[in-house]
Amino acid sequence: MTDGFSYVTLIGDVIHPGNLNVISEASKRGEVIVGLLTDKAIAERERPPFLDFQQRETIIKNIVGVSKVVPQHDWCGEDNLRKFKPKYVIHGDDWIHNNLSPVREKTIKIMSEWGGEVIDIPYTQGINSSVIMTARREFGTTPELRLKMLRRLIDSKPLIRIMEVHSGISGLIVEHAEIEKEDGLHYFDGMWSSSLTDSTSKGKPDIEAVDLTTRLQDLTNVLECTTKPIIYDGDTGGKLEHFVFTVRTLERNGISAVIIEDKMGLKRNSLYGTSVQQTLAPVEDFCAKIQAGKRAQLTKDFMIIARLESLIAGHSVDEALERARAYVEAGADGIMIHSKEKSGMDIKEFCQRFRKEFERIPIVLVPTTYNQFREKEFQEWGANIIIYANHMLRASYPAMVKVANSILENERSLEADELCMPIKEILNLIPYYE
Ligand code: SPV
Ligand code: MG
């Protein structure tokens, strides 16, 4: 046993008095080793931290009383405990009752192997996750931090959940929506700027009629009130000469990725009826566009994801795979495979075969039609990113129609009131910083 050593587990993203209290209590008993949770470990139960591991490590190392900071790869820190055999593990006593209680039980068991002790110190009241979330919101983000976040998520989570946004308010909902489940917090990891919902919200068809500048005006509202990473629906990417400017513009704004689809001619939405047959772009042309985009980007973190329309256009999984190989070869950072086949079996076959050939290239799915599968199943197929591509807009439309019809029916708004958000709540929805 390392005599007198205490062990403390930290996330270290937002340092609050509760953390300092734990460190100070630990340091009264001798030297303090901090097990700093890795991004991957945090993402198992909570939202990923804003600061990356190195940034958090630098901060924690400089706190008075901390002797050493070591990476901790799971919530219990089993490997570290066995390696250092500390005399004490010090933790706030909230973990006796909250969802970390199984972690506490396990820690007690491990520590007992060498006669170590778990000390629960009174939890610092007033500090809880909502206080920290408010602090984070006020702290906001920067284009650099936001841009990098998608790659950090891909490295730290087996499956990334993305929701469509088309306005500041839909962005706010996606930023804050979360539910606590047995295995931890469930939330959206990022946002999808959809060409379908963006054009629909402007009363226009989804045919690349809304230019980048106009789309970015709305996206700016989302950027201003959110912190999560954004994947941009780049349609066909336009002409190669134009696409390079799109890449630069998106990067400058802190967008993490663009997805471009291999259609040619007038682009129609992929879920449109069968009467419109889309032609696919020649493979070489699309590869040249990917390569030009990759050459144009300034950061190493921005991602260009190639979207395969083969299955939408009635071609085989073999044809899609052939294109996928060429796009990866051209430098695509990920592949999106799309289909409107309800069974989802074409998508499953593609994912499994692609994953056998490419172990690490992310696969993106948009399960609008094959929505009977749960995220876990997509993960088993080999998918990494699931985009719910239009649900915020589709949810709002029937709600608005209902209220409009109720007022027409009743010739007053009394009956519609229960269908609406209370005035008090809407006034409090948007934080107001003085
Ligand atoms: C979008 O959301 O605009 C998309 C996905 O491109 S889909 O509508 O399914 O084609
Ligand atoms: Mg689109």
Tab-separated table of C-alpha atoms and ligand atoms in Angstrom:
chain	number	residue	atom	x	y	z
A	1	MET	CA	0.000	0.000	0.000
A	2	THR	CA	1.302	3.488	-0.857
A	3	ASP	CA	1.324	4.953	2.598
A	4	GLY	CA	-1.067	7.822	3.194
A	5	PHE	CA	-2.068	8.274	-0.442
A	6	SER	CA	-5.643	9.275	-1.251
A	7	TYR	CA	-7.347	8.735	-4.565
A	8	VAL	CA	-9.950	11.133	-5.987
A	9	THR	CA	-11.930	10.770	-9.245
A	10	LEU	CA	-12.651	13.922	-11.237
A	11	ILE	CA	-14.130	15.039	-14.571
A	12	GLY	CA	-12.421	18.414	-14.257
A	13	ASP	CA	-14.370	20.258	-16.953
A	14	VAL	CA	-15.977	22.824	-14.656
A	15	ILE	CA	-14.108	23.072	-11.365
A	16	HIS	CA	-16.463	23.978	-8.545
A	17	PRO	CA	-16.084	24.373	-4.757
A	18	GLY	CA	-17.287	20.778	-4.264
A	19	ASN	CA	-14.258	19.470	-6.205
A	20	LEU	CA	-11.883	21.673	-4.222
A	21	ASN	CA	-13.447	20.510	-0.978
A	22	VAL	CA	-12.862	16.846	-1.891
A	23	ILE	CA	-9.231	17.573	-2.828
A	24	SER	CA	-8.664	19.555	0.350
A	25	GLU	CA	-10.169	16.769	2.519
A	26	ALA	CA	-7.996	14.225	0.704
A	27	SER	CA	-4.835	16.286	1.112
A	28	LYS	CA	-5.357	16.377	4.904
A	29	ARG	CA	-4.600	12.649	4.787
A	30	GLY	CA	-1.429	12.864	2.707
A	31	GLU	CA	-0.679	13.067	-1.004
A	32	VAL	CA	-3.500	13.072	-3.535
A	33	ILE	CA	-3.672	11.139	-6.777
A	34	VAL	CA	-6.432	12.358	-9.093
A	35	GLY	CA	-7.945	9.824	-11.470
A	36	LEU	CA	-9.075	12.061	-14.323
A	37	LEU	CA	-11.863	10.464	-16.356
A	38	THR	CA	-11.074	10.174	-20.066
A	39	ASP	CA	-13.514	11.562	-22.670
A	40	LYS	CA	-14.556	7.990	-23.415
A	41	ALA	CA	-15.271	7.161	-19.778
A	42	ILE	CA	-17.297	10.366	-19.279
A	43	ALA	CA	-19.339	9.736	-22.425
A	44	GLU	CA	-20.509	6.398	-21.023
A	45	ARG	CA	-22.730	8.194	-18.522
A	46	GLU	CA	-22.695	11.924	-19.161
A	47	ARG	CA	-22.346	14.653	-21.712
A	48	PRO	CA	-18.809	14.868	-23.048
A	49	PRO	CA	-16.689	17.595	-21.481
A	50	PHE	CA	-15.961	20.868	-23.282
A	51	LEU	CA	-12.263	20.679	-22.536
A	52	ASP	CA	-10.225	17.781	-23.886
A	53	PHE	CA	-8.176	15.500	-21.630
A	54	GLN	CA	-4.924	17.478	-21.924
A	55	GLN	CA	-6.658	20.776	-21.123
A	56	ARG	CA	-8.404	19.277	-18.095
A	57	GLU	CA	-5.168	17.626	-16.952
A	58	THR	CA	-3.302	20.945	-17.079
A	59	ILE	CA	-5.919	22.565	-14.845
A	60	ILE	CA	-6.099	19.766	-12.286
A	61	LYS	CA	-2.296	19.400	-12.027
A	62	ASN	CA	-2.139	22.997	-10.893
A	63	ILE	CA	-4.611	22.687	-8.047
A	64	VAL	CA	-2.952	22.963	-4.635
A	65	GLY	CA	-2.800	19.575	-2.937
A	66	VAL	CA	-2.782	17.468	-6.110
A	67	SER	CA	0.396	15.350	-6.387
A	68	LYS	CA	-0.331	13.396	-9.526
A	69	VAL	CA	-2.965	13.153	-12.267
A	70	VAL	CA	-3.560	9.815	-14.000
A	71	PRO	CA	-6.057	8.896	-16.723
A	72	GLN	CA	-9.053	6.931	-15.460
A	73	HIS	CA	-10.740	4.736	-18.072
A	74	ASP	CA	-13.915	3.741	-16.231
A	75	TRP	CA	-16.094	5.242	-13.514
A	76	CYS	CA	-14.608	3.089	-10.750
A	77	GLY	CA	-10.950	3.422	-11.773
A	78	GLU	CA	-10.341	-0.248	-11.016
A	79	ASP	CA	-6.971	-0.421	-12.825
A	80	ASN	CA	-5.642	2.654	-11.031
A	81	LEU	CA	-6.863	1.496	-7.639
A	82	ARG	CA	-5.137	-1.856	-8.031
A	83	LYS	CA	-1.977	-0.188	-9.319
A	84	PHE	CA	-1.637	2.505	-6.630
A	85	LYS	CA	-3.435	0.748	-3.775
A	86	PRO	CA	-4.349	4.061	-2.086
A	87	LYS	CA	-5.143	4.146	1.590
A	88	TYR	CA	-8.273	6.214	0.976
A	89	VAL	CA	-10.744	6.962	-1.795
A	90	ILE	CA	-12.408	10.284	-1.070
A	91	HIS	CA	-15.769	11.103	-2.679
A	92	GLY	CA	-18.786	13.349	-2.062
A	93	ASP	CA	-21.473	11.394	-0.196
A	94	ASP	CA	-24.047	11.988	-2.959
A	95	TRP	CA	-22.822	8.768	-4.551
A	96	ILE	CA	-24.338	6.755	-1.699
A	97	HIS	CA	-27.790	7.368	-3.200
A	98	ASN	CA	-27.416	8.543	-6.784
A	99	ASN	CA	-26.839	6.412	-9.881
A	100	LEU	CA	-23.162	6.026	-8.946
A	101	SER	CA	-24.008	3.829	-5.948
A	102	PRO	CA	-23.041	0.582	-7.808
A	103	VAL	CA	-19.686	2.243	-8.580
A	104	ARG	CA	-19.275	3.017	-4.857
A	105	GLU	CA	-20.081	-0.589	-3.896
A	106	LYS	CA	-17.484	-1.865	-6.370
A	107	THR	CA	-14.884	0.621	-5.075
A	108	ILE	CA	-15.457	-0.480	-1.459
A	109	LYS	CA	-14.963	-4.106	-2.498
A	110	ILE	CA	-11.735	-3.412	-4.386
A	111	MET	CA	-10.314	-1.209	-1.596
A	112	SER	CA	-11.004	-3.909	0.980
A	113	GLU	CA	-8.483	-6.161	-0.794
A	114	TRP	CA	-5.624	-4.219	0.861
A	115	GLY	CA	-7.502	-2.707	3.798
A	116	GLY	CA	-8.130	0.639	2.078
A	117	GLU	CA	-11.059	2.805	3.050
A	118	VAL	CA	-13.742	4.734	1.142
A	119	ILE	CA	-14.504	8.044	2.827
A	120	ASP	CA	-17.728	9.824	1.876
A	121	ILE	CA	-17.490	13.474	2.731
A	122	PRO	CA	-20.596	15.707	2.957
A	123	TYR	CA	-21.655	16.683	-0.531
A	124	THR	CA	-21.289	20.409	-1.227
A	125	GLN	CA	-24.878	21.603	-1.500
A	126	GLY	CA	-25.913	23.938	-4.305
A	127	ILE	CA	-23.571	22.271	-6.773
A	128	ASN	CA	-25.362	19.912	-9.048
A	129	SER	CA	-25.383	19.111	-12.716
A	130	SER	CA	-27.916	21.806	-13.561
A	131	VAL	CA	-25.703	24.462	-11.944
A	132	ILE	CA	-22.814	23.147	-13.993
A	133	MET	CA	-24.892	23.100	-17.158
A	134	THR	CA	-25.845	26.744	-16.584
A	135	ALA	CA	-22.177	27.582	-16.101
A	136	ARG	CA	-21.343	25.772	-19.328
A	137	ARG	CA	-24.109	27.572	-21.201
A	138	GLU	CA	-22.842	30.932	-20.000
A	139	PHE	CA	-19.331	29.888	-20.949
A	140	GLY	CA	-20.670	28.988	-24.414
A	141	THR	CA	-18.247	27.662	-26.981
A	142	THR	CA	-15.920	28.788	-29.737
A	143	PRO	CA	-15.952	27.757	-33.412
A	144	GLU	CA	-12.731	25.765	-32.814
A	145	LEU	CA	-14.077	23.842	-29.826
A	146	ARG	CA	-17.372	23.113	-31.561
A	147	LEU	CA	-15.727	22.014	-34.808
A	148	LYS	CA	-13.426	19.546	-33.007
A	149	MET	CA	-16.226	18.092	-30.914
A	150	LEU	CA	-17.589	15.710	-33.567
A	151	ARG	CA	-14.274	13.885	-33.992
A	152	ARG	CA	-13.875	13.771	-30.210
A	153	LEU	CA	-17.330	12.200	-29.948
A	154	ILE	CA	-16.565	9.656	-32.673
A	155	ASP	CA	-13.431	8.683	-30.738
A	156	SER	CA	-15.235	8.421	-27.417
A	157	LYS	CA	-18.724	7.019	-28.145
A	158	PRO	CA	-19.808	3.909	-30.043
A	159	LEU	CA	-22.944	5.634	-31.382
A	160	ILE	CA	-23.647	9.305	-31.938
A	161	ARG	CA	-27.198	10.622	-31.911
A	162	ILE	CA	-27.904	13.685	-34.066
A	163	MET	CA	-31.162	15.671	-34.296
A	164	GLU	CA	-32.334	18.044	-36.999
A	165	VAL	CA	-32.521	21.774	-36.289
A	166	HIS	CA	-33.839	24.566	-38.481
A	167	SER	CA	-34.051	27.588	-36.146
A	168	GLY	CA	-32.715	28.982	-32.894
A	169	ILE	CA	-35.625	27.533	-30.942
A	170	SER	CA	-35.274	24.018	-32.365
A	171	GLY	CA	-31.535	24.309	-31.611
A	172	LEU	CA	-32.321	25.203	-27.985
A	173	ILE	CA	-34.575	22.171	-27.637
A	174	VAL	CA	-31.901	19.839	-29.022
A	175	GLU	CA	-29.240	21.498	-26.856
A	176	HIS	CA	-31.161	20.887	-23.639
A	177	ALA	CA	-33.299	17.774	-24.186
A	178	GLU	CA	-32.128	14.982	-21.890
A	179	ILE	CA	-33.557	12.088	-19.962
A	180	GLU	CA	-32.006	10.047	-17.197
A	181	LYS	CA	-32.045	6.302	-17.861
A	182	GLU	CA	-30.553	3.401	-15.930
A	183	ASP	CA	-27.366	3.468	-17.976
A	184	GLY	CA	-26.887	7.228	-17.547
A	185	LEU	CA	-27.974	10.410	-19.278
A	186	HIS	CA	-29.517	10.228	-22.783
A	187	TYR	CA	-29.242	13.336	-24.935
A	188	PHE	CA	-28.511	14.438	-28.488
A	189	ASP	CA	-24.800	14.635	-29.266
A	190	GLY	CA	-25.184	17.120	-32.060
A	191	MET	CA	-27.363	18.784	-34.682
A	192	TRP	CA	-28.188	18.230	-38.346
A	193	SER	CA	-28.707	21.260	-40.544
A	194	SER	CA	-31.109	19.641	-43.017
A	195	SER	CA	-31.704	20.962	-46.523
A	196	LEU	CA	-35.244	19.548	-46.377
A	197	THR	CA	-36.341	21.251	-43.178
A	198	ASP	CA	-34.384	24.407	-43.855
A	199	SER	CA	-36.035	24.915	-47.254
A	200	THR	CA	-39.452	23.779	-45.965
A	201	SER	CA	-39.321	26.257	-43.092
A	202	LYS	CA	-38.730	28.940	-45.722
A	203	GLY	CA	-41.677	27.688	-47.808
A	204	LYS	CA	-39.382	26.466	-50.581
A	205	PRO	CA	-38.870	23.029	-52.220
A	206	ASP	CA	-35.798	20.949	-51.339
A	207	ILE	CA	-34.028	21.503	-54.676
A	208	GLU	CA	-30.895	23.425	-53.698
A	209	ALA	CA	-32.857	26.647	-54.203
A	210	VAL	CA	-31.684	28.168	-50.905
A	211	ASP	CA	-28.102	29.364	-51.241
A	212	LEU	CA	-25.361	28.880	-48.657
A	213	THR	CA	-25.433	32.491	-47.480
A	214	THR	CA	-29.159	32.326	-46.745
A	215	ARG	CA	-28.861	28.947	-45.030
A	216	LEU	CA	-26.041	30.265	-42.882
A	217	GLN	CA	-28.139	33.199	-41.721
A	218	ASP	CA	-30.525	30.793	-39.997
A	219	LEU	CA	-27.707	28.579	-38.853
A	220	THR	CA	-26.129	31.611	-37.173
A	221	ASN	CA	-29.141	31.763	-34.848
A	222	VAL	CA	-28.528	28.134	-33.919
A	223	LEU	CA	-24.804	28.793	-33.435
A	224	GLU	CA	-25.534	31.685	-31.099
A	225	CYS	CA	-27.665	29.748	-28.619
A	226	THR	CA	-26.101	26.266	-28.673
A	227	THR	CA	-22.769	24.530	-28.099
A	228	LYS	CA	-23.186	21.112	-29.747
A	229	PRO	CA	-21.461	20.077	-32.969
A	230	ILE	CA	-23.283	20.525	-36.289
A	231	ILE	CA	-23.328	18.352	-39.398
A	232	TYR	CA	-24.310	20.356	-42.466
A	233	ASP	CA	-26.395	18.880	-45.279
A	234	GLY	CA	-24.448	20.123	-48.301
A	235	ASP	CA	-26.839	18.636	-50.928
A	236	THR	CA	-24.700	17.769	-53.992
A	237	GLY	CA	-21.997	20.223	-52.921
A	238	GLY	CA	-22.721	22.170	-56.137
A	239	LYS	CA	-19.942	22.661	-58.649
A	240	LEU	CA	-16.469	21.578	-57.514
A	241	GLU	CA	-15.275	25.193	-57.795
A	242	HIS	CA	-18.101	26.283	-55.468
A	243	PHE	CA	-17.729	23.419	-53.007
A	244	VAL	CA	-14.251	24.530	-51.933
A	245	PHE	CA	-15.731	27.842	-50.787
A	246	THR	CA	-18.514	26.020	-48.943
A	247	VAL	CA	-15.923	23.980	-47.051
A	248	ARG	CA	-14.011	27.099	-46.001
A	249	THR	CA	-17.182	28.920	-44.959
A	250	LEU	CA	-18.464	26.020	-42.888
A	251	GLU	CA	-15.109	25.570	-41.182
A	252	ARG	CA	-14.889	29.261	-40.363
A	253	ASN	CA	-18.265	28.996	-38.654
A	254	GLY	CA	-17.268	26.008	-36.522
A	255	ILE	CA	-19.360	23.422	-38.389
A	256	SER	CA	-17.857	19.951	-37.842
A	257	ALA	CA	-18.795	18.147	-41.044
A	258	VAL	CA	-20.495	18.468	-44.398
A	259	ILE	CA	-22.313	15.598	-46.098
A	260	ILE	CA	-22.503	15.724	-49.881
A	261	GLU	CA	-24.590	13.364	-51.999
A	262	ASP	CA	-23.641	11.812	-55.322
A	263	LYS	CA	-26.659	12.953	-57.341
A	264	MET	CA	-26.494	14.837	-60.615
A	265	GLY	CA	-28.752	17.397	-62.284
A	266	LEU	CA	-31.652	18.993	-60.418
A	267	LYS	CA	-31.542	17.512	-56.945
A	268	ARG	CA	-34.850	16.308	-55.524
A	269	ASN	CA	-35.258	15.105	-51.960
A	270	SER	CA	-34.298	11.419	-51.676
A	271	LEU	CA	-37.555	10.440	-49.974
A	272	TYR	CA	-39.634	11.933	-52.832
A	273	GLY	CA	-41.986	9.572	-54.719
A	274	THR	CA	-40.725	7.066	-57.238
A	275	SER	CA	-41.719	9.144	-60.271
A	276	VAL	CA	-38.503	11.135	-60.231
A	277	GLN	CA	-35.473	9.039	-61.111
A	278	GLN	CA	-32.264	10.727	-60.007
A	279	THR	CA	-29.104	10.195	-62.004
A	280	LEU	CA	-25.943	9.474	-60.063
A	281	ALA	CA	-22.808	11.509	-60.650
A	282	PRO	CA	-19.917	9.743	-62.403
A	283	VAL	CA	-17.683	8.250	-59.693
A	284	GLU	CA	-14.591	10.166	-60.901
A	285	ASP	CA	-16.420	13.514	-60.765
A	286	PHE	CA	-17.656	12.930	-57.243
A	287	CYS	CA	-14.215	11.750	-56.113
A	288	ALA	CA	-12.691	14.916	-57.594
A	289	LYS	CA	-15.159	16.987	-55.550
A	290	ILE	CA	-14.231	15.154	-52.341
A	291	GLN	CA	-10.517	15.618	-53.073
A	292	ALA	CA	-10.952	19.334	-53.814
A	293	GLY	CA	-12.862	19.771	-50.539
A	294	LYS	CA	-10.207	17.929	-48.557
A	295	ARG	CA	-7.482	20.088	-50.112
A	296	ALA	CA	-9.424	23.252	-49.301
A	297	GLN	CA	-10.023	22.669	-45.603
A	298	LEU	CA	-7.735	24.449	-43.160
A	299	THR	CA	-8.210	22.394	-40.014
A	300	LYS	CA	-7.462	18.702	-39.650
A	301	ASP	CA	-10.714	18.141	-37.784
A	302	PHE	CA	-13.306	19.162	-40.388
A	303	MET	CA	-14.989	16.131	-41.977
A	304	ILE	CA	-16.278	15.582	-45.490
A	305	ILE	CA	-18.761	12.726	-45.529
A	306	ALA	CA	-19.750	11.132	-48.839
A	307	ARG	CA	-23.422	10.235	-49.170
A	308	LEU	CA	-24.321	7.305	-51.388
A	309	GLU	CA	-27.587	7.572	-53.277
A	310	SER	CA	-27.185	4.209	-55.048
A	311	LEU	CA	-29.988	2.462	-53.140
A	312	ILE	CA	-32.330	5.460	-53.533
A	313	ALA	CA	-31.685	5.393	-57.296
A	314	GLY	CA	-32.550	1.673	-57.476
A	315	HIS	CA	-29.026	0.281	-57.729
A	316	SER	CA	-27.626	-2.685	-55.797
A	317	VAL	CA	-25.671	-2.882	-52.553
A	318	ASP	CA	-22.721	-4.055	-54.687
A	319	GLU	CA	-22.869	-0.829	-56.689
A	320	ALA	CA	-23.052	1.229	-53.462
A	321	LEU	CA	-20.034	-0.597	-52.037
A	322	GLU	CA	-18.032	-0.004	-55.190
A	323	ARG	CA	-18.722	3.724	-54.947
A	324	ALA	CA	-17.998	3.703	-51.200
A	325	ARG	CA	-14.531	2.233	-51.842
A	326	ALA	CA	-13.769	4.950	-54.388
A	327	TYR	CA	-15.000	7.731	-52.082
A	328	VAL	CA	-12.915	6.473	-49.151
A	329	GLU	CA	-9.924	6.252	-51.472
A	330	ALA	CA	-10.574	9.879	-52.514
A	331	GLY	CA	-10.339	10.954	-48.870
A	332	ALA	CA	-13.920	10.889	-47.535
A	333	ASP	CA	-13.883	10.986	-43.725
A	334	GLY	CA	-17.105	9.021	-43.483
A	335	ILE	CA	-19.824	7.392	-45.562
A	336	MET	CA	-23.548	8.019	-45.385
A	337	ILE	CA	-25.678	5.307	-46.945
A	338	HIS	CA	-29.284	6.267	-47.659
A	339	SER	CA	-32.387	4.267	-48.521
A	340	LYS	CA	-36.158	4.595	-48.385
A	341	GLU	CA	-36.693	0.833	-48.239
A	342	LYS	CA	-38.900	0.195	-45.213
A	343	SER	CA	-37.365	-3.175	-44.288
A	344	GLY	CA	-33.900	-1.645	-43.745
A	345	MET	CA	-32.337	-4.897	-44.968
A	346	ASP	CA	-30.403	-3.183	-47.784
A	347	ILE	CA	-28.884	-0.791	-45.248
A	348	LYS	CA	-28.032	-3.649	-42.893
A	349	GLU	CA	-26.274	-5.555	-45.669
A	350	PHE	CA	-24.342	-2.471	-46.739
A	351	CYS	CA	-23.233	-1.672	-43.183
A	352	GLN	CA	-22.073	-5.189	-42.441
A	353	ARG	CA	-20.152	-5.571	-45.687
A	354	PHE	CA	-18.621	-2.089	-45.531
A	355	ARG	CA	-17.564	-2.602	-41.911
A	356	LYS	CA	-15.750	-5.825	-42.840
A	357	GLU	CA	-13.617	-3.878	-45.326
A	358	PHE	CA	-13.196	-0.630	-43.393
A	359	GLU	CA	-12.882	-1.034	-39.675
A	360	ARG	CA	-12.804	2.619	-38.696
A	361	ILE	CA	-14.463	4.803	-41.366
A	362	PRO	CA	-17.650	6.154	-39.731
A	363	ILE	CA	-20.991	5.070	-41.220
A	364	VAL	CA	-23.857	7.565	-41.048
A	365	LEU	CA	-27.521	6.479	-41.269
A	366	VAL	CA	-30.742	8.490	-41.672
A	367	PRO	CA	-33.447	6.028	-40.585
A	368	THR	CA	-36.542	8.037	-41.526
A	369	THR	CA	-38.339	5.189	-43.319
A	370	TYR	CA	-36.770	2.187	-41.585
A	371	ASN	CA	-37.505	3.667	-38.155
A	372	GLN	CA	-38.574	0.405	-36.484
A	373	PHE	CA	-34.986	-0.323	-35.433
A	374	ARG	CA	-33.485	0.951	-32.203
A	375	GLU	CA	-30.107	2.661	-32.022
A	376	LYS	CA	-28.458	-0.427	-30.471
A	377	GLU	CA	-29.346	-2.465	-33.572
A	378	PHE	CA	-27.788	0.088	-35.909
A	379	GLN	CA	-24.708	-0.007	-33.720
A	380	GLU	CA	-24.574	-3.795	-34.083
A	381	TRP	CA	-24.718	-3.408	-37.856
A	382	GLY	CA	-21.602	-1.225	-37.623
A	383	ALA	CA	-23.133	2.274	-37.854
A	384	ASN	CA	-21.619	5.181	-35.895
A	385	ILE	CA	-23.855	8.196	-36.459
A	386	ILE	CA	-27.664	8.210	-36.502
A	387	ILE	CA	-29.384	11.320	-37.838
A	388	TYR	CA	-33.040	12.043	-37.028
A	389	ALA	CA	-33.257	14.252	-40.074
A	390	ASN	CA	-36.562	16.122	-40.001
A	391	HIS	CA	-38.402	15.420	-36.759
A	392	MET	CA	-38.300	18.856	-35.100
A	393	LEU	CA	-39.929	20.488	-38.113
A	394	ARG	CA	-42.425	17.683	-38.692
A	395	ALA	CA	-43.405	17.855	-35.020
A	396	SER	CA	-44.059	21.595	-35.080
A	397	TYR	CA	-46.276	21.666	-38.181
A	398	PRO	CA	-49.240	19.580	-36.918
A	399	ALA	CA	-49.056	21.385	-33.567
A	400	MET	CA	-49.411	24.762	-35.275
A	401	VAL	CA	-52.206	23.562	-37.593
A	402	LYS	CA	-54.156	22.237	-34.588
A	403	VAL	CA	-54.024	25.598	-32.819
A	404	ALA	CA	-54.911	27.538	-35.976
A	405	ASN	CA	-57.926	25.285	-36.583
A	406	SER	CA	-59.039	25.451	-32.945
A	407	ILE	CA	-59.158	29.263	-33.065
A	408	LEU	CA	-61.118	29.175	-36.332
A	409	GLU	CA	-63.524	26.612	-34.877
A	410	ASN	CA	-64.149	28.344	-31.550
A	411	GLU	CA	-63.762	31.948	-32.670
A	412	ARG	CA	-61.553	32.522	-29.617
A	413	SER	CA	-58.220	31.233	-28.246
A	414	LEU	CA	-59.417	29.815	-24.898
A	415	GLU	CA	-59.621	26.216	-26.209
A	416	ALA	CA	-56.272	26.514	-27.963
A	417	ASP	CA	-54.518	27.600	-24.773
A	418	GLU	CA	-53.937	24.076	-23.505
A	419	LEU	CA	-52.250	23.231	-26.804
A	420	CYS	CA	-49.797	26.080	-26.284
A	421	MET	CA	-46.836	26.687	-24.061
A	422	PRO	CA	-47.803	28.971	-21.120
A	423	ILE	CA	-46.739	32.595	-21.577
A	424	LYS	CA	-44.720	32.454	-18.340
A	425	GLU	CA	-42.734	29.489	-19.630
A	426	ILE	CA	-42.020	31.034	-22.996
A	427	LEU	CA	-40.762	34.195	-21.310
A	428	ASN	CA	-38.385	32.098	-19.214
A	429	LEU	CA	-37.314	29.866	-22.073
A	430	ILE	CA	-34.577	32.094	-23.319
A	431	PRO	CA	-31.967	32.905	-20.697
A	432	TYR	CA	-31.422	36.585	-20.160
A	433	TYR	CA	-28.031	37.554	-18.829
A	434	GLU	CA	-27.742	40.931	-17.114
B	1	SPV	C1	-32.310	16.226	-45.422
B	1	SPV	O1	-32.638	16.172	-44.238
B	1	SPV	O2	-32.434	17.233	-46.108
B	1	SPV	C2	-31.718	15.057	-46.075
B	1	SPV	C3	-32.046	13.711	-45.593
B	1	SPV	O3	-31.017	15.233	-47.061
B	1	SPV	S1	-33.372	13.149	-46.535
B	1	SPV	O4	-34.448	14.079	-46.456
B	1	SPV	O5	-33.751	11.843	-46.002
B	1	SPV	O6	-32.918	13.004	-47.929
B	2	MG	MG	-31.060	17.163	-47.836
